[in-house]
XYZ file of C-alpha atoms in Angstrom:
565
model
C 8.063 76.643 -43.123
C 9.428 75.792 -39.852
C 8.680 71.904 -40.635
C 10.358 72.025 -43.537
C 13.591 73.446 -42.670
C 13.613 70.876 -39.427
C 12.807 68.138 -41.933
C 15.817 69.511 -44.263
C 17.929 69.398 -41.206
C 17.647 65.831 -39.859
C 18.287 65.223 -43.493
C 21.474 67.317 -43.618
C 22.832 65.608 -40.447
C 21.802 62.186 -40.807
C 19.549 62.101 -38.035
C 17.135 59.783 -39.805
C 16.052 57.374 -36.817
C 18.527 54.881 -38.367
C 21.093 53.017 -36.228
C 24.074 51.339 -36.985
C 24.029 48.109 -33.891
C 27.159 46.354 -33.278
C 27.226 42.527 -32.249
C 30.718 40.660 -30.925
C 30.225 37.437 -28.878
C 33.219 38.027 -27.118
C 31.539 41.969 -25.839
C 31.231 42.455 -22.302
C 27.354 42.339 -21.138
C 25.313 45.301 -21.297
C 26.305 47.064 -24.356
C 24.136 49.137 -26.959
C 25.607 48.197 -29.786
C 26.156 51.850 -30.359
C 30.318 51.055 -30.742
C 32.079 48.045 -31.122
C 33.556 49.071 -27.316
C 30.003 48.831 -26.381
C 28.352 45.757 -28.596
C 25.859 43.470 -28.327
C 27.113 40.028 -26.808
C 23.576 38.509 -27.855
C 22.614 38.924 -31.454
C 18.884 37.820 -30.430
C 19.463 40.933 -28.080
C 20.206 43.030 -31.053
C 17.377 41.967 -32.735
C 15.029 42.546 -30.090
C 16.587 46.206 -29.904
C 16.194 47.010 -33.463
C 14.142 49.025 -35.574
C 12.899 49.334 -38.945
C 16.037 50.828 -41.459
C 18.564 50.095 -38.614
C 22.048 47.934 -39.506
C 23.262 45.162 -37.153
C 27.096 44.599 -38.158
C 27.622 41.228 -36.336
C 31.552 40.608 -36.244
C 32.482 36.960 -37.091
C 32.317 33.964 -35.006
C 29.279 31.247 -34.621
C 25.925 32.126 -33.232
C 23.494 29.832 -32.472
C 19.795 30.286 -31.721
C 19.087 30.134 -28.136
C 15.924 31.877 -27.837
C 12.831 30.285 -27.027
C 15.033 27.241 -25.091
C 13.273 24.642 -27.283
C 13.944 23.173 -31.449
C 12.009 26.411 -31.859
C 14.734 28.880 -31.518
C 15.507 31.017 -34.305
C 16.952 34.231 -34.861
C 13.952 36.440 -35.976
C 14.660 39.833 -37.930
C 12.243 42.497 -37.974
C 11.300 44.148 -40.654
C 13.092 46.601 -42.073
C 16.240 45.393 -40.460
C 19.544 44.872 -42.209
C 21.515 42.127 -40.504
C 25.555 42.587 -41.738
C 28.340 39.860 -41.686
C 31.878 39.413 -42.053
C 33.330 42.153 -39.702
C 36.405 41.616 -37.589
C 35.274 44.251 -35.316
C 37.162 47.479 -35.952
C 35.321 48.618 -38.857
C 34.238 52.223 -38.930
C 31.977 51.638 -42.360
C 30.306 48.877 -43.793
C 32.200 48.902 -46.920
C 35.646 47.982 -44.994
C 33.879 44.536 -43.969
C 35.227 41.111 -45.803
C 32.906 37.936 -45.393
C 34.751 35.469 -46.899
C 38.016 36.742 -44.610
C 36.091 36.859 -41.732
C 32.718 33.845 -41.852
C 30.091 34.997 -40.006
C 28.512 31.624 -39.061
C 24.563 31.473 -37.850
C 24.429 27.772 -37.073
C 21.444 25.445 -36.416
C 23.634 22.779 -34.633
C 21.541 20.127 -36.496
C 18.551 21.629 -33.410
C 16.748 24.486 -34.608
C 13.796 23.952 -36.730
C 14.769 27.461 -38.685
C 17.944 29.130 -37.765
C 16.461 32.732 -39.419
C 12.579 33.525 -39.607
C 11.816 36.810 -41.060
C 9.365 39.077 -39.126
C 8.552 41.484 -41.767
C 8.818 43.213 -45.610
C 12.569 44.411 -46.308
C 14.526 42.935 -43.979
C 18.004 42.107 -45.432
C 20.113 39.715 -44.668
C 23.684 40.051 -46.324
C 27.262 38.054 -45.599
C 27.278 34.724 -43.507
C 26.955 31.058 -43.472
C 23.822 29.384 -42.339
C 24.108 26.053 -41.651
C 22.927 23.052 -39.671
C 19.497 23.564 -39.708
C 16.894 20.678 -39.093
C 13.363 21.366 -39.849
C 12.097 17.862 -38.780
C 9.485 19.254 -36.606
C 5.409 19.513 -37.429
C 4.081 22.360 -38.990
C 5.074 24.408 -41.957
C 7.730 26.352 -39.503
C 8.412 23.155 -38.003
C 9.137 21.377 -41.405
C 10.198 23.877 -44.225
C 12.746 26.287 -44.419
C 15.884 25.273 -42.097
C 17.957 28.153 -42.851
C 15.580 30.934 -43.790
C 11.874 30.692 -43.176
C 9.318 33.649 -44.328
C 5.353 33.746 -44.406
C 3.692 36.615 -46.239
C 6.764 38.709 -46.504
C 9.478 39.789 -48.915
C 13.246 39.753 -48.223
C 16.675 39.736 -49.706
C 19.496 37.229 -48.875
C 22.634 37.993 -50.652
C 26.226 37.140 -50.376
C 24.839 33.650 -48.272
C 26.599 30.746 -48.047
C 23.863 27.863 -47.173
C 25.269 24.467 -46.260
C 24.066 21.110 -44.671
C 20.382 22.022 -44.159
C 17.741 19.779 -44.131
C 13.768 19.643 -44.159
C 11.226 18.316 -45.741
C 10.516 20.945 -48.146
C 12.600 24.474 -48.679
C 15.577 22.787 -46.822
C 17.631 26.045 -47.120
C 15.183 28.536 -47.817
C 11.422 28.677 -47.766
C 9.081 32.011 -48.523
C 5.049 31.114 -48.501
C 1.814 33.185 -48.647
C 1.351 35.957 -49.965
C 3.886 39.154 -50.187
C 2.995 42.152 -52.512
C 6.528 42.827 -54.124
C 9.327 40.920 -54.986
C 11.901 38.945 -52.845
C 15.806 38.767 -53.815
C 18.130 36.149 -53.755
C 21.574 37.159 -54.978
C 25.284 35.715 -55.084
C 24.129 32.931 -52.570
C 25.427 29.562 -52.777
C 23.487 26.377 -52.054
C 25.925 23.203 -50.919
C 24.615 19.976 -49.363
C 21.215 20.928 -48.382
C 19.315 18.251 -48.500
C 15.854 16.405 -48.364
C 13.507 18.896 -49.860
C 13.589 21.117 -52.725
C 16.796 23.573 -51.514
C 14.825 26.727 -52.141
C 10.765 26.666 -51.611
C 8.977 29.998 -52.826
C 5.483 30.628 -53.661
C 5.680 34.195 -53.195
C 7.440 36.362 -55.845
C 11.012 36.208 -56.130
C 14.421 37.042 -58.169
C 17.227 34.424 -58.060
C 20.605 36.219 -59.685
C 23.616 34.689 -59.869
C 23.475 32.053 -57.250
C 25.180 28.463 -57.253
C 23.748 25.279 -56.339
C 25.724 22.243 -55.868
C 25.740 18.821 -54.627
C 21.868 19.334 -53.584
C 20.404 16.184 -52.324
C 17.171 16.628 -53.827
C 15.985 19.261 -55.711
C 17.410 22.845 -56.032
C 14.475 25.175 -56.544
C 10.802 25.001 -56.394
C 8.402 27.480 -57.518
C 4.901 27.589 -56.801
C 1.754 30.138 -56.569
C 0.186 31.900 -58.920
C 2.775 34.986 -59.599
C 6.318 36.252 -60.972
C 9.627 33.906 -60.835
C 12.880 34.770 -62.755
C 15.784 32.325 -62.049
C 18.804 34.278 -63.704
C 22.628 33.771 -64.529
C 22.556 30.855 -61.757
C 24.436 27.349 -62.062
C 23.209 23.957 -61.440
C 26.000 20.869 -60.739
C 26.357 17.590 -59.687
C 22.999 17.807 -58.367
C 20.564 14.355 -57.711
C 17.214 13.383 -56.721
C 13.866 15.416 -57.811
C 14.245 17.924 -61.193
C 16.723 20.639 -60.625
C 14.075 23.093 -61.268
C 10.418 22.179 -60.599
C 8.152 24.771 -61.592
C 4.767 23.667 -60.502
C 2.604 27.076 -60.833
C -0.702 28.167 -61.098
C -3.094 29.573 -63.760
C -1.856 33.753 -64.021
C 2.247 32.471 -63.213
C 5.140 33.633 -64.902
C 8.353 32.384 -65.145
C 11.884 33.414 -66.135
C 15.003 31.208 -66.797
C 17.767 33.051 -68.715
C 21.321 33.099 -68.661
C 21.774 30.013 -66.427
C 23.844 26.412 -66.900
C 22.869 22.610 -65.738
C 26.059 20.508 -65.894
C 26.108 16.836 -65.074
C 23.191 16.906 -63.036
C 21.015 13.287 -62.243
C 17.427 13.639 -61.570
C 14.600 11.086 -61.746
C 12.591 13.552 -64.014
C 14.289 16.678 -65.092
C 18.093 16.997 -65.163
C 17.708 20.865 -65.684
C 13.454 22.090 -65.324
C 10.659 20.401 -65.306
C 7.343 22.547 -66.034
C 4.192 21.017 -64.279
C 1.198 22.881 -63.575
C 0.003 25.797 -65.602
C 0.981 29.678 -66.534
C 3.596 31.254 -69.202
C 7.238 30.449 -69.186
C 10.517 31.719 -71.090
C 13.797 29.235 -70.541
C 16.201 31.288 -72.853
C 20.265 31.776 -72.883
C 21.154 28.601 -71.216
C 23.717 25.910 -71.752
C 22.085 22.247 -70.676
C 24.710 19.548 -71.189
C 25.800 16.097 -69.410
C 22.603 16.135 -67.792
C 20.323 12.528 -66.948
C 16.929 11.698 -66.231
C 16.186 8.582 -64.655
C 12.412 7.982 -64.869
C 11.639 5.582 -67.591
C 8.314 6.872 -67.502
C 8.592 10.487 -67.621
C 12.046 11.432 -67.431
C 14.389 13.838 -69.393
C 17.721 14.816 -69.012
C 16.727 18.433 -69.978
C 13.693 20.080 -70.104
C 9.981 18.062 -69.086
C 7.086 19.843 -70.306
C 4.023 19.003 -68.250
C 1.614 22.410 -69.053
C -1.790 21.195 -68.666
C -3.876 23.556 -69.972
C -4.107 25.022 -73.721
C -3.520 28.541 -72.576
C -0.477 27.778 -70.647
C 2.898 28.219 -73.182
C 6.947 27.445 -72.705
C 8.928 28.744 -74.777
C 12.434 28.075 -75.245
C 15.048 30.222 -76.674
C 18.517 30.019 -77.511
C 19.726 27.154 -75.223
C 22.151 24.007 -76.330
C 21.584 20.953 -74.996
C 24.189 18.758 -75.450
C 25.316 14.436 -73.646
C 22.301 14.750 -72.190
C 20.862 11.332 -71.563
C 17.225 9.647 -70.643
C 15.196 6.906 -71.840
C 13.429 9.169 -74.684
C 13.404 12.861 -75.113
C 16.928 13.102 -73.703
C 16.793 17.025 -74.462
C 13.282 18.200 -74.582
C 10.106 15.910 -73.460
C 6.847 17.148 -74.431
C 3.577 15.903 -72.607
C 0.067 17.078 -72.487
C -2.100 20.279 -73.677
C 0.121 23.478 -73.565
C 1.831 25.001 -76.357
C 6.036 24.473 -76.822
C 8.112 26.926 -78.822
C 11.458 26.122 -79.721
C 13.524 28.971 -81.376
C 17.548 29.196 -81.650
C 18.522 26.489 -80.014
C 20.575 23.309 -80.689
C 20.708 20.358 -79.606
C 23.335 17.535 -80.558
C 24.788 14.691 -78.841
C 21.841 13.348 -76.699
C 21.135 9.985 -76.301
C 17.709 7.790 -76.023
C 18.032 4.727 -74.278
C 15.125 3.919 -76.116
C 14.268 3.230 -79.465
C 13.215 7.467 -80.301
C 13.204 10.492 -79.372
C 16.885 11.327 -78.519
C 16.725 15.125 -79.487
C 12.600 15.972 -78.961
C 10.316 13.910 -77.603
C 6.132 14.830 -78.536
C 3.309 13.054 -76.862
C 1.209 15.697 -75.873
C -1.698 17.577 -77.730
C -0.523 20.798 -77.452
C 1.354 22.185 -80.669
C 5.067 22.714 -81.120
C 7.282 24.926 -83.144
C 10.636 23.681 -83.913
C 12.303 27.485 -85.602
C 15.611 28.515 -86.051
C 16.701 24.950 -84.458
C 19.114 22.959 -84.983
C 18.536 18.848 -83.565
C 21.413 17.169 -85.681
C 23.658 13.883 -84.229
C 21.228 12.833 -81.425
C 21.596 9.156 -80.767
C 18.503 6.797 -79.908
C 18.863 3.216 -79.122
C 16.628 2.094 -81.686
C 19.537 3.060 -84.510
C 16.490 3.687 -86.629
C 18.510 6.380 -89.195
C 15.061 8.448 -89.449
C 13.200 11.032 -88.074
C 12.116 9.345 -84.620
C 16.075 9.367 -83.840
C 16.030 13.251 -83.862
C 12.280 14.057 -82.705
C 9.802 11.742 -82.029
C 6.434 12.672 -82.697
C 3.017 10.607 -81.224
C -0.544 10.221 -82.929
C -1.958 13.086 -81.313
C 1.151 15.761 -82.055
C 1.172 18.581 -84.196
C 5.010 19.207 -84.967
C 6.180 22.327 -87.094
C 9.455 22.756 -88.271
C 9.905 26.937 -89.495
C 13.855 27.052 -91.055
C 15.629 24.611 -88.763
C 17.814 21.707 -89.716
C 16.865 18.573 -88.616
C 18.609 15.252 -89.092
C 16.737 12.779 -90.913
C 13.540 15.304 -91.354
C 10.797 13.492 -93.525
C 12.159 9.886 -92.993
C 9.904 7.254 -92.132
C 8.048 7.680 -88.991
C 6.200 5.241 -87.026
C 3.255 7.670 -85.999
C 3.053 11.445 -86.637
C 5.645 13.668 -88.386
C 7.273 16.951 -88.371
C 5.399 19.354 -90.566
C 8.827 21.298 -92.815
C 6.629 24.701 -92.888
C 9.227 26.776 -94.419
C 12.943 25.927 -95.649
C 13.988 23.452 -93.627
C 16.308 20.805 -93.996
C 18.365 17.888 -92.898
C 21.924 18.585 -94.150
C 25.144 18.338 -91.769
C 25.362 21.715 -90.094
C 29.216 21.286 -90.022
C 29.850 21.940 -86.191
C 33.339 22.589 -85.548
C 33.690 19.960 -82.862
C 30.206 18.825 -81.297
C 31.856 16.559 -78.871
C 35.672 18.022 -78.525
C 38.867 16.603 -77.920
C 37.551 13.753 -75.721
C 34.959 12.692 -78.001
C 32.312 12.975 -75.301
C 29.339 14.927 -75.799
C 28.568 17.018 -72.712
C 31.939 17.949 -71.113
C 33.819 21.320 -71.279
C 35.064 21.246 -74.453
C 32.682 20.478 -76.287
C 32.529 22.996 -79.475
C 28.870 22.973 -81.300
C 30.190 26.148 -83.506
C 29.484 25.923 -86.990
C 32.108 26.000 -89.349
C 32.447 28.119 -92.631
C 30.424 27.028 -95.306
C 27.543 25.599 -92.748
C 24.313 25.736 -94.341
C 22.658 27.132 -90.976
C 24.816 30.294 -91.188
C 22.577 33.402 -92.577
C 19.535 31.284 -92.597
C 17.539 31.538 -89.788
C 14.083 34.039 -89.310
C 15.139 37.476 -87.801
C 11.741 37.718 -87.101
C 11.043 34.954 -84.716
C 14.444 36.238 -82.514
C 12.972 37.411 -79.086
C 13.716 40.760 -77.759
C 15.774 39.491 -74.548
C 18.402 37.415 -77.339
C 21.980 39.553 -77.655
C 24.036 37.164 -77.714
C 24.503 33.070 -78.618
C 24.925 30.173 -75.768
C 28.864 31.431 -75.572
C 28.490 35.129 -75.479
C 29.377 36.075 -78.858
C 27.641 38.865 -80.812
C 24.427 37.437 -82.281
C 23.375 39.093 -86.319
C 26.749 38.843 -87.900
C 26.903 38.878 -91.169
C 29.230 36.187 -93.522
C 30.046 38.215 -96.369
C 30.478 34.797 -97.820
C 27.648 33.069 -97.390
C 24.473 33.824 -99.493
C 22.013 35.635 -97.348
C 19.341 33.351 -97.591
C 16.925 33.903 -94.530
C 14.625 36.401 -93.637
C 15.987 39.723 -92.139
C 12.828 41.561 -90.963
C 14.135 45.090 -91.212
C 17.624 44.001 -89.590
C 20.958 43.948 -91.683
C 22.540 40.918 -90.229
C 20.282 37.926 -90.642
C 20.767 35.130 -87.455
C 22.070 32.076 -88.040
C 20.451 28.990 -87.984
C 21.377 27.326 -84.171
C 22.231 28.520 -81.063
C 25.723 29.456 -81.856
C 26.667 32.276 -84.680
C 29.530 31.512 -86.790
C 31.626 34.676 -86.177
C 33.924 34.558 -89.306
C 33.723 34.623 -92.899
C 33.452 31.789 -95.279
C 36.193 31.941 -98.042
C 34.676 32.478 -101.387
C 35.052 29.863 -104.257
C 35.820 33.161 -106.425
C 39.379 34.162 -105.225
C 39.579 37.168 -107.732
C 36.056 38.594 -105.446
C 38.905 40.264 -102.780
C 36.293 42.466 -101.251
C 33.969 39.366 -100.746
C 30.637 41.248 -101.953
C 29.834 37.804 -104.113
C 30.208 40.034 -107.086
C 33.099 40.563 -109.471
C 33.781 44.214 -110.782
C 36.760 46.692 -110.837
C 36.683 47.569 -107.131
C 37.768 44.188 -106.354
C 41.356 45.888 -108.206
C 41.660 48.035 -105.317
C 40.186 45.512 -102.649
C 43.703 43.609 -104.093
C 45.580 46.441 -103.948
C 45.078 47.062 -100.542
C 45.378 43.482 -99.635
C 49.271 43.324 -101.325
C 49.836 46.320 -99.044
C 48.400 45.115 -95.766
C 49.967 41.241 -96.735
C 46.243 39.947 -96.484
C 45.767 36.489 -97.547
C 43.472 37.847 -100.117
C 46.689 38.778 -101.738
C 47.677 35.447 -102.602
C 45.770 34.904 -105.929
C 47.726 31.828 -107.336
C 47.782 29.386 -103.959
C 51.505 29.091 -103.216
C 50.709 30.741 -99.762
C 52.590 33.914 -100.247
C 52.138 37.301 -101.450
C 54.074 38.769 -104.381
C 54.006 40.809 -107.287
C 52.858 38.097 -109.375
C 49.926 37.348 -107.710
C 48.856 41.020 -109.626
C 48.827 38.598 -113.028
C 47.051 36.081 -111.442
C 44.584 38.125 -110.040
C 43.624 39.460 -113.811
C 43.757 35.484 -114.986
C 40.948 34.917 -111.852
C 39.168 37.571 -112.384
C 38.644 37.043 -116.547
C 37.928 33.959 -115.534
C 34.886 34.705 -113.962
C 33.823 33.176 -111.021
């Protein structure tokens, strides 16, 4: 009992082992770190000194690694530690601190092989700029991972500013081996880095919300045989290798949702290219003014490279739109795994070559095309047939499952789409594919459908994945147009999606203007729908067209609805 009430006390008045280290380059020698009168001067000092579960608040200013006295030098954090940044040096909690007011800088002065190795599981980095690092050395410390280097260990860097690193792989950040749980990387932004692949991981890890720009080669790389979700991040003005190369082993997973490529030049994959093998999800994405360089194997969206038949991508609910390569401009499909396609359009893409603008299909491995929309994709060939929208090789197996698909069973040179179920090739009727400019890919673009679109209430509820709430823009997915047949299949669920992935969010006018309460049916409710519309000054009101509402549109609501509709 005595343990226990000892225990409950340490508890009770914080006395957990725990320490809070202060670090201020312009501190007077000899400090503990135990006040900001009596910090660190050294931040390698503090680091030496710390434990696992204590905080180092470092206040701002540069530090550079000193320690050993050789390209070497790096600031290594134990684990468990939590390393702090953006104090000005009078803060009495952690919450009053304010990075971006005051930059805590850990710079590699274009020297240190790795500016930050991690020692250990859980450390946490959180709050500075890390820049200047030059892996150029031998070795994989020596080589990968300028700004954050890890081997068999998990971390999380958040709130990071990386900038004008280089190496030849991981220039930013790299994490190898083997760790048992899951690293973080949150709110960090990626500028400049250059030479390898930005971020290098083959251990498992979480990207959220994280911005890459301007990256000299590639952004991210994931490798290893384990769990990888990529989430809510952006992509831009990015050139060199694919933006994302996921090159994974046999047992992998991999996430992409909720993330956006924008006028990004690569000489394979403008947004992700899949090598390798495992099961991947791209899903909620916006992929538009994108390029892919490589005659030979190039896309300026997604490259699918699965190897094996077990191995699967499937991609949900993402528009890909002015993206541009020499075929499969949006989607390029090579070897043995199976591609799904569901939700998603894609318009405005352009082929240099003669097919394959929209889709690209060379590989054996079959494809689904559901719930799609590939409609105004432009191929160099100016064929007018199916190869312009999705071009499909001898050894393909293409399945279209209630999409709409511009010229879908024209002439085609090889293979062909197999229309499983209620598909079609009729004008979707976007609202403005390629917006005020006229160019497809830029901000204001609008691939919306408009009312009266024969992709709205057509789609499959039953091929919508559980991780879809909402279309490329935000909006509600599963509303119903009260005036649009329902023609799909609802699966249990009220609303039935629309065809695309964008859901028209109004209501088609009926041709039956006496139908006030839009149910597609005429009968004496619609009286009182009327009724209520004269009171409210609805434009159902106005039953005889001359744009107001007036008593006499009562009389010409009983001529309409006599009429019949």
């Amino acid at each position: 009992m005595r343990a226990v009430c000892l225990s409950a006390l340490l508890l009770l008045t914080g006395q957990s082992g725990a320490d809070v280290l202060r670090v201020d380059p312009a501190a007077s020698p000899g400090g503990d770190g135990s006040s900001w009168g009596r910090a660190y001067d050294s931040l390698h000092d503090a680091l030496a000194a710390a434990r696992p579960g204590d905080e180092l608040w470092v206040k701002l200013g540069q530090y550079v690694p000193r320690i050993p006295s050789s390209q070497d030098a790096t600031f290594l954090v134990p684990a468990g530690v939590q390393l702090y940044g953006g104090f000005l040096g009078n803060e009495t909690q952690r919450s009053q601190r304010d990075p971006d007011s005051f930059p805590t800088e850990l710079n590699g002065d274009d020297f240190a092989n790795t500016i930050v190795t991690i020692g250990g599981n859980n450390a946490l980095i959180d709050g500075f700029i890390i820049t200047e690092g030059m892996a150029d050395g031998s070795g994989a410390a020596g080589s990968r991972g300028a700004g954050v280097y890890g081997d068999n260990v998990s971390v999380t860097l958040r709130n990071i500013e990386f900038q004008d690193n280089n190496a030849t792989a991981g220039s930013a950040v790299t994490l190898e081996g083997n760790a048992a749980s899951p690293s973080i990387i949150e709110h960090c932004a990626f500028q400049a880095n250059s030479s390898g692949y930005a971020v290098q991981v083959e251990v498992p890890v979480t990207i959220i919300n994280c911005t890459f720009r301007n990256i000299g080669s590639g952004s991210i790389q994931l490798r290893g045989a384990v769990t990888h979700s990529v989430v809510g991040s952006t992509f831009e003005d990015h050139g060199g290798f694919a933006n994302i190369n996921v090159n994974t082993q046999p047992g992998s997973f991999t996430e992409i949702d909720g993330c956006i490529f924008i006028d990004n030049v690569s000489s394979t994959a403008g947004a992700v290219r899949y090598f390798g093998s495992g099961t991947h999800e791209l899903r909620n994405s916006i992929i538009r003014g994108n390029e892919g360089t490589a005659s030979a194997l190039g896309s300026g969206g997604v490259v699918d490279n699965l190897l094996e038949t077990s191995d699967s991508l499937l991609i949900e609910n993402v528009l890909f739109t002015g993206n541009k390569s020499a075929q499969g401009a949006a989607i390029r499909k090579e070897d043995a795994g199976t591609l799904t396609v569901i939700g998603c359009t894609l318009v405005g893409n352009e082929s240099v070559g003669a097919v394959g603008a929209g889709m690209s299909v060379t590989g054996t491995g079959p494809v689904l095309i559901a719930n799609t929309i590939i409609y105004g994709n432009i191929a160099g060939g100016n064929l007018d047939d199916e190869r312009e929208s999705v071009f499909v090789g001898s050894s393909a197996s293409v399945a279209a499952d209630r999409s709409i698909i511009e010229f879908l069973g024209g002439s085609t040179l090889l293979g062909g789409i197999d229309p499983i179920t209620a598909s079609l090739s009729a004008d979707p009727m976007f609202v403005d594919a390629d917006g005020a400019d006229n160019v497809f890919g830029t901000a204001d673009d609008n691939p919306r459908l408009s009312p009266g679109s024969p992709a709205i209430d057509r789609g499959n509820n039953l091929f919508v994945g559980p991780f879809v709430f909402t279309d490329v823009f935000g909006q509600t997915r599963f509303i119903d147009d009260t005036g649009t047949p329902d023609t799909g299949v609802a699966g249990g669920i009220a609303a039935i999606v629309d065809i695309g992935a964008l859901e028209f969010q109004g209501t088609t006018p009926s041709d039956c203007v006496a139908d006030t309460n839009g149910d597609g049916q005429l009968a004496p409710n619609d009286f009182n729908a009327w009724v209520l519309a004269f009171n409210n000054q609805l434009p159902a009101c106005d039953q005889n067209g001359d744009g107001q509402c007036l008593p006499s549109d009562f009389n010409a609501w009983i001529l309409n609805f006599n009429s019949g509709c």
